Amino acid sequence: MAGRHPGPQRLPLRAARLGVDRDHEPQPLPESRHGRPAQAGSHGQRPGDSPRGLPGGAGPLPEGPALGAPVPRLRLHRIPPRGARPLDRTDGGPEVRQDMEAPVTRPGLVLALVLALAVPIAAGEMTAKERVLWDRLRERIEAIDRTLDGVCGVAVRDHRTGATIELRADELFPAASTIKLAILYELFRQAEEGRVDLAEVTRPPLPRVGGGGILQRLGGRVALTWRDLSVLMIGWSDNEAANLLAGKVGMDAVNRRLDTLGLARTRLRRRMMDLAAAREGRENVSTPAELARLAEAVAYGTGLPAELARDLRAVAATPESHTAFRAALPEPLVAYTKSGELEAVRCEVGYVDLPGRPYTAAVMTTYLRRDADGEAAIRDVSAAVYDTFARLARASDLGRVISEK
């Protein structure tokens, strides 16, 4: 089948060293019922109202409970605080216990059923106590923004409830290397369509662009598969690999695919290290909200068959070393992340498969007086988000945590 890689030249994935389960599939997102929802936390709206939907809608994601049905209860997990060693994952992902009550069938209770169905109940809706923590997380993010000497945009999404926190989430920012996620997604979609064979071997020509990666350090006789190049592009942020893949799938095809995902403002406008194009204003761009949704499409393998979606996740989980976003996460935690940097620009996005409470976060910064300040802002936002979600994941609906002794 097109897209499989049987050859001996496949590069080893560092994700396996971190305990990534390549067969692991993320927990489905709550379904959006109202198109593009309003932004939570702005214009008087509260988080948890009207979540953004998964881009594309092509993935085989199960629907949530019917209107008025009891909400499934998540079993408790012990989630370690940031910096501690978490328990080993033994399951294939967060378990959901279906404590569903039997339907009401007695005639005397029909009226009660009708009245219950008249009140919309969102799957996994936040409790009042959870909203307190959620509001405080928003305040922490706003405090980080106020101290940054630059411009910051943030998008956070709770995949259990669909709640979002957004700060300049619809503003355009330079995407830097995070745009490579769009190239990766298009590569695997074309593999599924039979237009690209991921196992086909190619010889990267000389000269090669620099700025990141390892191909620039290799000789002219090196031969790699398209899949190998995708691993270099994501795990080592290799610019030459990204340019070769963009040339293979076509930049226009990448942008058309983004349109099908509803990501009309995310655009691949130039190749990596094309400074002349950048000076002309042809910058690769995205918004925090769209970048988060792009990461979700990659994590879910939207529109791909199961085998190819698993392989896409295996490539996406190849971690870059020492990124600001990952610095806040315990090492064995499954996360699909991509960072990017340019002068006065730092950005990073990640889908974090936290057991019981998966989430997505995107942080984009620009106009930085000091580049290191952008990295610090990303690290601090990621730490604040993880700390909040870890607490929510290991607690009951009332907030109690029962730790294993």
mmCIF file of C-alpha atoms in Angstrom:
data_model
loop_
_atom_site.group_PDB
_atom_site.id
_atom_site.type_symbol
_atom_site.label_atom_id
_atom_site.label_comp_id
_atom_site.label_asym_id
_atom_site.label_seq_id
_atom_site.Cartn_x
_atom_site.Cartn_y
_atom_site.Cartn_z
ATOM 1 C CA MET A 1 0.000 0.000 0.000
ATOM 2 C CA ALA A 2 1.268 3.485 -0.799
ATOM 3 C CA GLY A 3 2.566 5.172 2.287
ATOM 4 C CA ARG A 4 4.250 2.110 3.892
ATOM 5 C CA HIS A 5 7.988 2.016 4.402
ATOM 6 C CA PRO A 6 9.535 -1.460 4.295
ATOM 7 C CA GLY A 7 13.073 -0.377 3.364
ATOM 8 C CA PRO A 8 16.161 -0.592 5.586
ATOM 9 C CA GLN A 9 17.041 3.121 5.390
ATOM 10 C CA ARG A 10 14.301 4.363 7.697
ATOM 11 C CA LEU A 11 15.612 6.685 10.401
ATOM 12 C CA PRO A 12 14.990 5.614 14.010
ATOM 13 C CA LEU A 13 12.333 7.565 15.849
ATOM 14 C CA ARG A 14 13.361 9.174 19.107
ATOM 15 C CA ALA A 15 9.740 8.999 20.167
ATOM 16 C CA ALA A 16 10.159 5.328 21.064
ATOM 17 C CA ARG A 17 12.839 6.272 23.574
ATOM 18 C CA LEU A 18 10.301 8.386 25.416
ATOM 19 C CA GLY A 19 7.816 5.565 25.722
ATOM 20 C CA VAL A 20 5.473 6.727 22.969
ATOM 21 C CA ASP A 21 2.868 4.140 22.045
ATOM 22 C CA ARG A 22 2.683 4.282 18.256
ATOM 23 C CA ASP A 23 -0.675 2.537 18.311
ATOM 24 C CA HIS A 24 -2.069 5.076 20.732
ATOM 25 C CA GLU A 25 -5.049 7.015 19.433
ATOM 26 C CA PRO A 26 -6.110 10.260 21.084
ATOM 27 C CA GLN A 27 -9.438 10.641 22.852
ATOM 28 C CA PRO A 28 -12.160 12.004 20.505
ATOM 29 C CA LEU A 29 -13.079 15.648 20.662
ATOM 30 C CA PRO A 30 -16.528 16.859 21.703
ATOM 31 C CA GLU A 31 -18.570 17.670 18.624
ATOM 32 C CA SER A 32 -19.300 21.322 17.971
ATOM 33 C CA ARG A 33 -23.016 21.907 17.470
ATOM 34 C CA HIS A 34 -23.005 25.489 16.289
ATOM 35 C CA GLY A 35 -20.428 25.836 13.502
ATOM 36 C CA ARG A 36 -17.523 28.094 14.467
ATOM 37 C CA PRO A 37 -18.234 28.910 18.097
ATOM 38 C CA ALA A 38 -17.716 32.268 19.703
ATOM 39 C CA GLN A 39 -14.435 32.794 21.495
ATOM 40 C CA ALA A 40 -14.488 31.887 25.134
ATOM 41 C CA GLY A 41 -13.249 34.472 27.541
ATOM 42 C CA SER A 42 -14.145 37.421 25.291
ATOM 43 C CA HIS A 43 -17.200 39.623 24.861
ATOM 44 C CA GLY A 44 -18.610 38.468 28.151
ATOM 45 C CA GLN A 45 -18.648 34.784 27.239
ATOM 46 C CA ARG A 46 -17.410 32.129 29.611
ATOM 47 C CA PRO A 47 -15.042 29.280 28.799
ATOM 48 C CA GLY A 48 -16.771 26.047 28.011
ATOM 49 C CA ASP A 49 -19.404 27.702 25.805
ATOM 50 C CA SER A 50 -19.374 26.742 22.128
ATOM 51 C CA PRO A 51 -16.091 24.851 21.582
ATOM 52 C CA ARG A 52 -14.273 24.945 18.290
ATOM 53 C CA GLY A 53 -14.795 21.798 16.209
ATOM 54 C CA LEU A 54 -12.133 19.460 14.867
ATOM 55 C CA PRO A 55 -10.951 20.709 11.463
ATOM 56 C CA GLY A 56 -12.096 18.916 8.358
ATOM 57 C CA GLY A 57 -14.662 16.665 9.954
ATOM 58 C CA ALA A 58 -13.365 13.772 7.863
ATOM 59 C CA GLY A 59 -12.056 11.642 10.703
ATOM 60 C CA PRO A 60 -14.159 8.789 12.078
ATOM 61 C CA LEU A 61 -14.791 10.447 15.419
ATOM 62 C CA PRO A 62 -17.691 9.126 17.510
ATOM 63 C CA GLU A 63 -20.380 11.581 18.511
ATOM 64 C CA GLY A 64 -20.962 12.596 22.104
ATOM 65 C CA PRO A 65 -23.971 11.600 24.199
ATOM 66 C CA ALA A 66 -27.399 12.506 22.903
ATOM 67 C CA LEU A 67 -29.106 15.638 24.165
ATOM 68 C CA GLY A 68 -30.183 15.125 27.747
ATOM 69 C CA ALA A 69 -28.312 11.836 28.185
ATOM 70 C CA PRO A 70 -26.185 11.347 31.302
ATOM 71 C CA VAL A 71 -22.616 12.433 30.792
ATOM 72 C CA PRO A 72 -19.959 9.670 30.821
ATOM 73 C CA ARG A 73 -17.761 9.845 33.909
ATOM 74 C CA LEU A 74 -14.021 9.725 33.491
ATOM 75 C CA ARG A 75 -12.200 7.360 35.791
ATOM 76 C CA LEU A 76 -9.566 8.944 38.008
ATOM 77 C CA HIS A 77 -5.917 8.855 37.024
ATOM 78 C CA ARG A 78 -2.900 9.751 39.076
ATOM 79 C CA ILE A 79 -1.268 12.581 37.173
ATOM 80 C CA PRO A 80 2.059 13.697 38.658
ATOM 81 C CA PRO A 81 2.818 17.363 39.168
ATOM 82 C CA ARG A 82 5.173 18.974 36.680
ATOM 83 C CA GLY A 83 8.701 17.688 37.161
ATOM 84 C CA ALA A 84 7.713 14.450 38.932
ATOM 85 C CA ARG A 85 7.947 11.001 37.382
ATOM 86 C CA PRO A 86 4.475 9.929 36.257
ATOM 87 C CA LEU A 87 3.104 6.431 36.434
ATOM 88 C CA ASP A 88 3.624 4.265 33.383
ATOM 89 C CA ARG A 89 0.731 4.188 30.953
ATOM 90 C CA THR A 90 -0.740 0.712 30.788
ATOM 91 C CA ASP A 91 -3.823 1.428 28.725
ATOM 92 C CA GLY A 92 -4.222 2.648 25.187
ATOM 93 C CA GLY A 93 -5.518 6.010 26.313
ATOM 94 C CA PRO A 94 -7.950 7.596 28.724
ATOM 95 C CA GLU A 95 -10.734 5.234 29.671
ATOM 96 C CA VAL A 96 -14.341 6.351 29.784
ATOM 97 C CA ARG A 97 -16.716 4.434 32.043
ATOM 98 C CA GLN A 98 -20.205 4.435 30.592
ATOM 99 C CA ASP A 99 -22.313 4.806 33.711
ATOM 100 C CA MET A 100 -25.406 5.337 31.584
ATOM 101 C CA GLU A 101 -28.768 5.003 33.247
ATOM 102 C CA ALA A 102 -31.487 2.861 31.741
ATOM 103 C CA PRO A 103 -33.961 4.864 29.635
ATOM 104 C CA VAL A 104 -37.162 6.001 31.299
ATOM 105 C CA THR A 105 -40.013 3.943 29.897
ATOM 106 C CA ARG A 106 -42.805 4.114 32.460
ATOM 107 C CA PRO A 107 -45.704 6.275 31.222
ATOM 108 C CA GLY A 108 -45.826 8.219 34.470
ATOM 109 C CA LEU A 109 -42.292 9.512 33.878
ATOM 110 C CA VAL A 110 -42.695 10.610 30.259
ATOM 111 C CA LEU A 111 -43.270 14.226 31.276
ATOM 112 C CA ALA A 112 -40.127 14.201 33.405
ATOM 113 C CA LEU A 113 -38.158 12.853 30.453
ATOM 114 C CA VAL A 114 -39.476 15.571 28.153
ATOM 115 C CA LEU A 115 -38.540 18.267 30.656
ATOM 116 C CA ALA A 116 -35.067 16.783 31.067
ATOM 117 C CA LEU A 117 -34.500 16.733 27.315
ATOM 118 C CA ALA A 118 -35.498 20.381 27.103
ATOM 119 C CA VAL A 119 -32.332 21.360 29.002
ATOM 120 C CA PRO A 120 -29.202 21.066 26.802
ATOM 121 C CA ILE A 121 -26.373 19.233 28.571
ATOM 122 C CA ALA A 122 -22.989 19.318 26.854
ATOM 123 C CA ALA A 123 -20.854 16.186 27.066
ATOM 124 C CA GLY A 124 -18.288 16.705 29.786
ATOM 125 C CA GLU A 125 -19.495 20.219 30.605
ATOM 126 C CA MET A 126 -17.345 21.999 33.176
ATOM 127 C CA THR A 127 -18.555 22.094 36.747
ATOM 128 C CA ALA A 128 -18.686 25.369 38.665
ATOM 129 C CA LYS A 129 -15.568 24.392 40.595
ATOM 130 C CA GLU A 130 -13.678 23.524 37.419
ATOM 131 C CA ARG A 131 -14.624 26.912 35.998
ATOM 132 C CA VAL A 132 -12.894 28.565 38.960
ATOM 133 C CA LEU A 133 -9.628 26.817 38.042
ATOM 134 C CA TRP A 134 -10.238 27.605 34.366
ATOM 135 C CA ASP A 135 -10.727 31.313 35.078
ATOM 136 C CA ARG A 136 -7.552 31.350 37.158
ATOM 137 C CA LEU A 137 -5.639 29.715 34.317
ATOM 138 C CA ARG A 138 -6.838 32.478 32.021
ATOM 139 C CA GLU A 139 -5.651 35.057 34.561
ATOM 140 C CA ARG A 140 -2.209 33.393 34.724
ATOM 141 C CA ILE A 141 -1.917 33.499 30.931
ATOM 142 C CA GLU A 142 -2.957 37.157 30.858
ATOM 143 C CA ALA A 143 -0.345 37.934 33.531
ATOM 144 C CA ILE A 144 2.372 36.272 31.423
ATOM 145 C CA ASP A 145 1.245 38.346 28.453
ATOM 146 C CA ARG A 146 1.426 41.600 30.431
ATOM 147 C CA THR A 147 5.063 41.006 31.386
ATOM 148 C CA LEU A 148 6.218 40.120 27.847
ATOM 149 C CA ASP A 149 8.015 42.872 25.927
ATOM 150 C CA GLY A 150 6.402 41.836 22.663
ATOM 151 C CA VAL A 151 3.074 40.588 21.299
ATOM 152 C CA CYS A 152 1.682 37.202 22.345
ATOM 153 C CA GLY A 153 -1.238 35.107 21.117
ATOM 154 C CA VAL A 154 -2.555 31.994 22.872
ATOM 155 C CA ALA A 155 -5.172 29.334 22.154
ATOM 156 C CA VAL A 156 -5.932 26.560 24.671
ATOM 157 C CA ARG A 157 -8.569 23.866 24.205
ATOM 158 C CA ASP A 158 -9.845 21.312 26.724
ATOM 159 C CA HIS A 159 -10.690 18.189 24.736
ATOM 160 C CA ARG A 160 -12.955 16.754 27.408
ATOM 161 C CA THR A 161 -15.300 19.749 27.588
ATOM 162 C CA GLY A 162 -14.427 21.768 24.502
ATOM 163 C CA ALA A 163 -13.723 24.843 26.647
ATOM 164 C CA THR A 164 -11.245 27.337 25.206
ATOM 165 C CA ILE A 165 -9.049 30.158 26.420
ATOM 166 C CA GLU A 166 -8.072 32.587 23.694
ATOM 167 C CA LEU A 167 -5.809 35.616 23.679
ATOM 168 C CA ARG A 168 -5.387 37.288 20.281
ATOM 169 C CA ALA A 169 -6.193 33.831 18.959
ATOM 170 C CA ASP A 170 -7.401 35.092 15.574
ATOM 171 C CA GLU A 171 -4.491 37.471 14.953
ATOM 172 C CA LEU A 172 -1.992 36.567 12.218
ATOM 173 C CA PHE A 173 1.538 35.740 13.376
ATOM 174 C CA PRO A 174 4.633 34.514 11.533
ATOM 175 C CA ALA A 175 4.385 30.720 11.692
ATOM 176 C CA ALA A 176 8.121 30.026 11.358
ATOM 177 C CA SER A 177 8.759 26.259 11.415
ATOM 178 C CA THR A 178 5.339 25.385 12.837
ATOM 179 C CA ILE A 179 4.096 25.599 9.220
ATOM 180 C CA LYS A 180 5.934 22.301 8.669
ATOM 181 C CA LEU A 181 2.945 20.568 10.278
ATOM 182 C CA ALA A 182 0.901 21.592 7.233
ATOM 183 C CA ILE A 183 3.497 20.069 4.892
ATOM 184 C CA LEU A 184 3.549 16.871 6.969
ATOM 185 C CA TYR A 185 -0.240 16.566 6.906
ATOM 186 C CA GLU A 186 -0.418 17.091 3.134
ATOM 187 C CA LEU A 187 2.319 14.491 2.580
ATOM 188 C CA PHE A 188 0.336 11.810 4.396
ATOM 189 C CA ARG A 189 -2.942 12.785 2.725
ATOM 190 C CA GLN A 190 -1.278 12.408 -0.678
ATOM 191 C CA ALA A 191 0.136 9.056 0.434
ATOM 192 C CA GLU A 192 -3.411 7.949 1.279
ATOM 193 C CA GLU A 193 -4.582 9.139 -2.155
ATOM 194 C CA GLY A 194 -1.823 7.165 -3.889
ATOM 195 C CA ARG A 195 0.017 10.226 -5.203
ATOM 196 C CA VAL A 196 3.070 9.788 -2.951
ATOM 197 C CA ASP A 197 4.904 6.616 -1.960
ATOM 198 C CA LEU A 198 6.422 7.309 1.444
ATOM 199 C CA ALA A 199 8.924 4.477 0.906
ATOM 200 C CA GLU A 200 10.279 5.913 -2.345
ATOM 201 C CA VAL A 201 13.960 6.822 -2.053
ATOM 202 C CA THR A 202 15.234 10.226 -3.151
ATOM 203 C CA ARG A 203 18.675 11.825 -3.164
ATOM 204 C CA PRO A 204 18.628 15.380 -1.730
ATOM 205 C CA PRO A 205 20.522 17.586 -4.202
ATOM 206 C CA LEU A 206 23.341 19.984 -3.407
ATOM 207 C CA PRO A 207 23.635 22.754 -2.307
ATOM 208 C CA ARG A 208 21.303 22.566 0.685
ATOM 209 C CA VAL A 209 19.840 25.342 2.779
ATOM 210 C CA GLY A 210 20.936 25.786 6.369
ATOM 211 C CA GLY A 211 19.273 27.348 9.347
ATOM 212 C CA GLY A 212 18.316 24.074 10.985
ATOM 213 C CA GLY A 213 18.513 20.309 10.643
ATOM 214 C CA ILE A 214 21.230 17.867 9.649
ATOM 215 C CA LEU A 215 20.964 17.403 5.859
ATOM 216 C CA GLN A 216 23.248 20.394 5.341
ATOM 217 C CA ARG A 217 25.968 18.410 7.137
ATOM 218 C CA LEU A 218 25.613 15.243 5.048
ATOM 219 C CA GLY A 219 27.341 14.380 1.787
ATOM 220 C CA GLY A 220 25.890 14.434 -1.682
ATOM 221 C CA ARG A 221 25.396 10.664 -1.928
ATOM 222 C CA VAL A 222 22.923 10.330 0.952
ATOM 223 C CA ALA A 223 19.604 8.743 -0.050
ATOM 224 C CA LEU A 224 16.441 8.917 2.047
ATOM 225 C CA THR A 225 12.775 8.058 1.712
ATOM 226 C CA TRP A 226 10.066 10.709 1.770
ATOM 227 C CA ARG A 227 9.057 9.407 5.178
ATOM 228 C CA ASP A 228 12.626 9.729 6.441
ATOM 229 C CA LEU A 229 12.599 13.333 5.282
ATOM 230 C CA SER A 230 9.379 13.957 7.198
ATOM 231 C CA VAL A 231 11.056 12.660 10.372
ATOM 232 C CA LEU A 232 13.955 15.064 9.822
ATOM 233 C CA MET A 233 11.531 17.915 9.137
ATOM 234 C CA ILE A 234 9.609 17.410 12.392
ATOM 235 C CA GLY A 235 12.137 15.975 14.846
ATOM 236 C CA TRP A 236 15.121 18.056 13.735
ATOM 237 C CA SER A 237 13.221 20.927 12.049
ATOM 238 C CA ASP A 238 15.340 20.332 8.956
ATOM 239 C CA ASN A 239 14.749 23.154 6.470
ATOM 240 C CA GLU A 240 16.140 21.294 3.456
ATOM 241 C CA ALA A 241 13.853 18.334 4.195
ATOM 242 C CA ALA A 242 10.894 20.719 4.461
ATOM 243 C CA ASN A 243 11.745 22.323 1.111
ATOM 244 C CA LEU A 244 12.085 18.945 -0.605
ATOM 245 C CA LEU A 245 8.733 17.803 0.780
ATOM 246 C CA ALA A 246 7.043 21.092 -0.128
ATOM 247 C CA GLY A 247 8.340 20.655 -3.664
ATOM 248 C CA LYS A 248 7.103 17.063 -3.754
ATOM 249 C CA VAL A 249 3.524 17.743 -2.645
ATOM 250 C CA GLY A 250 3.251 21.305 -3.993
ATOM 251 C CA MET A 251 2.796 24.493 -2.009
ATOM 252 C CA ASP A 252 -0.579 25.203 -3.622
ATOM 253 C CA ALA A 253 -1.740 21.708 -2.639
ATOM 254 C CA VAL A 254 -0.769 22.395 0.976
ATOM 255 C CA ASN A 255 -2.874 25.559 1.002
ATOM 256 C CA ARG A 256 -5.840 23.878 -0.674
ATOM 257 C CA ARG A 257 -5.731 21.162 1.977
ATOM 258 C CA LEU A 258 -5.678 23.803 4.693
ATOM 259 C CA ASP A 259 -8.835 25.238 3.134
ATOM 260 C CA THR A 260 -10.567 21.861 3.450
ATOM 261 C CA LEU A 261 -9.715 21.906 7.159
ATOM 262 C CA GLY A 262 -11.271 25.343 7.531
ATOM 263 C CA LEU A 263 -7.848 26.913 8.113
ATOM 264 C CA ALA A 264 -8.130 29.658 5.512
ATOM 265 C CA ARG A 265 -5.711 32.055 7.217
ATOM 266 C CA THR A 266 -2.869 29.554 7.651
ATOM 267 C CA ARG A 267 -0.684 29.834 4.558
ATOM 268 C CA LEU A 268 2.534 28.363 3.178
ATOM 269 C CA ARG A 269 3.810 31.254 1.046
ATOM 270 C CA ARG A 270 7.506 30.541 0.685
ATOM 271 C CA ARG A 271 10.150 27.875 1.155
ATOM 272 C CA MET A 272 12.318 27.751 4.243
ATOM 273 C CA MET A 273 15.227 30.242 4.340
ATOM 274 C CA ASP A 274 13.918 32.200 1.333
ATOM 275 C CA LEU A 275 14.861 35.625 2.676
ATOM 276 C CA ALA A 276 14.091 37.385 -0.609
ATOM 277 C CA ALA A 277 10.488 36.174 -0.459
ATOM 278 C CA ALA A 278 10.269 37.174 3.197
ATOM 279 C CA ARG A 279 11.467 40.698 2.359
ATOM 280 C CA GLU A 280 8.703 40.884 -0.250
ATOM 281 C CA GLY A 281 6.163 40.120 2.472
ATOM 282 C CA ARG A 282 5.548 36.479 1.520
ATOM 283 C CA GLU A 283 5.663 35.154 5.066
ATOM 284 C CA ASN A 284 4.359 31.779 6.238
ATOM 285 C CA VAL A 285 1.554 32.660 8.638
ATOM 286 C CA SER A 286 -1.084 31.261 10.973
ATOM 287 C CA THR A 287 -3.156 32.258 13.975
ATOM 288 C CA PRO A 288 -2.959 30.644 17.419
ATOM 289 C CA ALA A 289 -6.465 29.214 16.991
ATOM 290 C CA GLU A 290 -5.782 27.764 13.538
ATOM 291 C CA LEU A 291 -2.364 26.465 14.512
ATOM 292 C CA ALA A 292 -3.957 24.586 17.410
ATOM 293 C CA ARG A 293 -6.534 23.068 15.063
ATOM 294 C CA LEU A 294 -3.798 22.048 12.618
ATOM 295 C CA ALA A 295 -2.026 20.210 15.441
ATOM 296 C CA GLU A 296 -5.309 18.465 16.255
ATOM 297 C CA ALA A 297 -5.739 17.363 12.626
ATOM 298 C CA VAL A 298 -2.256 15.825 12.727
ATOM 299 C CA ALA A 299 -2.823 14.165 16.115
ATOM 300 C CA TYR A 300 -6.112 12.672 14.956
ATOM 301 C CA GLY A 301 -4.990 11.799 11.444
ATOM 302 C CA THR A 302 -8.100 13.523 10.138
ATOM 303 C CA GLY A 303 -9.251 11.905 6.892
ATOM 304 C CA LEU A 304 -6.681 9.085 7.031
ATOM 305 C CA PRO A 305 -7.178 5.326 7.468
ATOM 306 C CA ALA A 306 -6.144 3.989 10.867
ATOM 307 C CA GLU A 307 -2.771 2.543 9.817
ATOM 308 C CA LEU A 308 -1.618 5.713 8.090
ATOM 309 C CA ALA A 309 -2.956 7.887 10.923
ATOM 310 C CA ARG A 310 -0.849 5.890 13.400
ATOM 311 C CA ASP A 311 2.235 6.383 11.234
ATOM 312 C CA LEU A 312 1.531 10.114 10.993
ATOM 313 C CA ARG A 313 1.345 10.295 14.788
ATOM 314 C CA ALA A 314 4.608 8.361 15.085
ATOM 315 C CA VAL A 315 6.344 10.971 12.949
ATOM 316 C CA ALA A 316 4.623 13.881 14.710
ATOM 317 C CA ALA A 317 5.660 12.515 18.119
ATOM 318 C CA THR A 318 9.348 12.650 17.183
ATOM 319 C CA PRO A 319 10.365 15.265 19.726
ATOM 320 C CA GLU A 320 12.617 18.208 19.154
ATOM 321 C CA SER A 321 15.072 18.491 22.018
ATOM 322 C CA HIS A 322 14.747 21.098 24.736
ATOM 323 C CA THR A 323 11.859 23.145 23.354
ATOM 324 C CA ALA A 324 10.138 25.664 25.606
ATOM 325 C CA PHE A 325 6.739 23.946 25.375
ATOM 326 C CA ARG A 326 8.109 20.490 26.209
ATOM 327 C CA ALA A 327 10.188 21.779 29.117
ATOM 328 C CA ALA A 328 6.965 22.001 31.134
ATOM 329 C CA LEU A 329 5.930 18.383 30.463
ATOM 330 C CA PRO A 330 7.090 15.145 32.137
ATOM 331 C CA GLU A 331 9.126 13.192 29.614
ATOM 332 C CA PRO A 332 7.035 10.036 29.076
ATOM 333 C CA LEU A 333 3.868 12.057 28.383
ATOM 334 C CA VAL A 334 2.650 11.633 24.785
ATOM 335 C CA ALA A 335 2.673 14.996 23.004
ATOM 336 C CA TYR A 336 2.652 16.039 19.357
ATOM 337 C CA THR A 337 4.482 19.376 19.217
ATOM 338 C CA LYS A 338 6.251 21.673 16.777
ATOM 339 C CA SER A 339 8.257 24.788 17.524
ATOM 340 C CA GLY A 340 9.342 27.644 15.307
ATOM 341 C CA GLU A 341 11.723 30.549 15.560
ATOM 342 C CA LEU A 342 12.766 33.565 13.540
ATOM 343 C CA GLU A 343 14.400 36.793 14.580
ATOM 344 C CA ALA A 344 11.980 38.473 17.053
ATOM 345 C CA VAL A 345 9.580 35.515 16.658
ATOM 346 C CA ARG A 346 9.028 32.410 18.780
ATOM 347 C CA CYS A 347 6.065 30.031 18.561
ATOM 348 C CA GLU A 348 5.122 26.477 19.516
ATOM 349 C CA VAL A 349 2.041 24.292 19.424
ATOM 350 C CA GLY A 350 1.249 20.931 20.978
ATOM 351 C CA TYR A 351 -1.508 18.370 21.347
ATOM 352 C CA VAL A 352 -0.857 16.844 24.781
ATOM 353 C CA ASP A 353 -2.490 13.454 25.367
ATOM 354 C CA LEU A 354 -2.766 13.772 29.135
ATOM 355 C CA PRO A 355 -4.677 10.708 30.434
ATOM 356 C CA GLY A 356 -8.212 11.757 31.300
ATOM 357 C CA ARG A 357 -7.755 15.364 30.173
ATOM 358 C CA PRO A 358 -6.087 15.823 26.758
ATOM 359 C CA TYR A 359 -5.596 19.363 25.557
ATOM 360 C CA THR A 360 -4.128 21.509 22.809
ATOM 361 C CA ALA A 361 -2.180 24.729 23.335
ATOM 362 C CA ALA A 362 -0.621 27.128 20.846
ATOM 363 C CA VAL A 363 1.563 30.091 21.813
ATOM 364 C CA MET A 364 2.790 32.553 19.182
ATOM 365 C CA THR A 365 4.969 35.594 19.891
ATOM 366 C CA THR A 366 6.329 38.388 17.696
ATOM 367 C CA TYR A 367 7.845 41.882 17.965
ATOM 368 C CA LEU A 368 10.121 40.463 20.663
ATOM 369 C CA ARG A 369 12.759 42.789 22.083
ATOM 370 C CA ARG A 370 14.663 39.690 23.243
ATOM 371 C CA ASP A 371 14.115 36.291 21.633
ATOM 372 C CA ALA A 372 14.681 34.554 24.963
ATOM 373 C CA ASP A 373 11.650 36.363 26.385
ATOM 374 C CA GLY A 374 9.425 34.671 23.809
ATOM 375 C CA GLU A 375 10.793 31.269 24.778
ATOM 376 C CA ALA A 376 10.184 32.068 28.441
ATOM 377 C CA ALA A 377 6.592 33.082 27.704
ATOM 378 C CA ILE A 378 5.957 29.812 25.851
ATOM 379 C CA ARG A 379 7.501 27.811 28.686
ATOM 380 C CA ASP A 380 5.472 29.658 31.337
ATOM 381 C CA VAL A 381 2.175 29.296 29.458
ATOM 382 C CA SER A 382 2.831 25.593 28.852
ATOM 383 C CA ALA A 383 3.642 25.084 32.544
ATOM 384 C CA ALA A 384 0.502 26.909 33.686
ATOM 385 C CA VAL A 385 -1.693 24.926 31.295
ATOM 386 C CA TYR A 386 -0.167 21.569 32.255
ATOM 387 C CA ASP A 387 -0.432 22.287 35.984
ATOM 388 C CA THR A 388 -4.139 23.102 35.626
ATOM 389 C CA PHE A 389 -4.987 20.126 33.422
ATOM 390 C CA ALA A 390 -2.994 17.699 35.584
ATOM 391 C CA ARG A 391 -4.968 18.839 38.625
ATOM 392 C CA LEU A 392 -8.281 18.468 36.778
ATOM 393 C CA ALA A 393 -7.299 15.034 35.452
ATOM 394 C CA ARG A 394 -6.456 13.456 38.797
ATOM 395 C CA ALA A 395 -9.393 14.883 40.756
ATOM 396 C CA SER A 396 -13.010 13.808 41.106
ATOM 397 C CA ASP A 397 -15.887 16.063 40.065
ATOM 398 C CA LEU A 398 -15.759 17.502 43.585
ATOM 399 C CA GLY A 399 -12.008 18.038 43.445
ATOM 400 C CA ARG A 400 -10.858 15.219 45.712
ATOM 401 C CA VAL A 401 -7.670 13.351 44.851
ATOM 402 C CA ILE A 402 -7.131 9.831 46.193
ATOM 403 C CA SER A 403 -3.457 9.047 45.703
ATOM 404 C CA GLU A 404 -2.100 5.524 45.574
ATOM 405 C CA LYS A 405 0.142 4.794 48.551
#
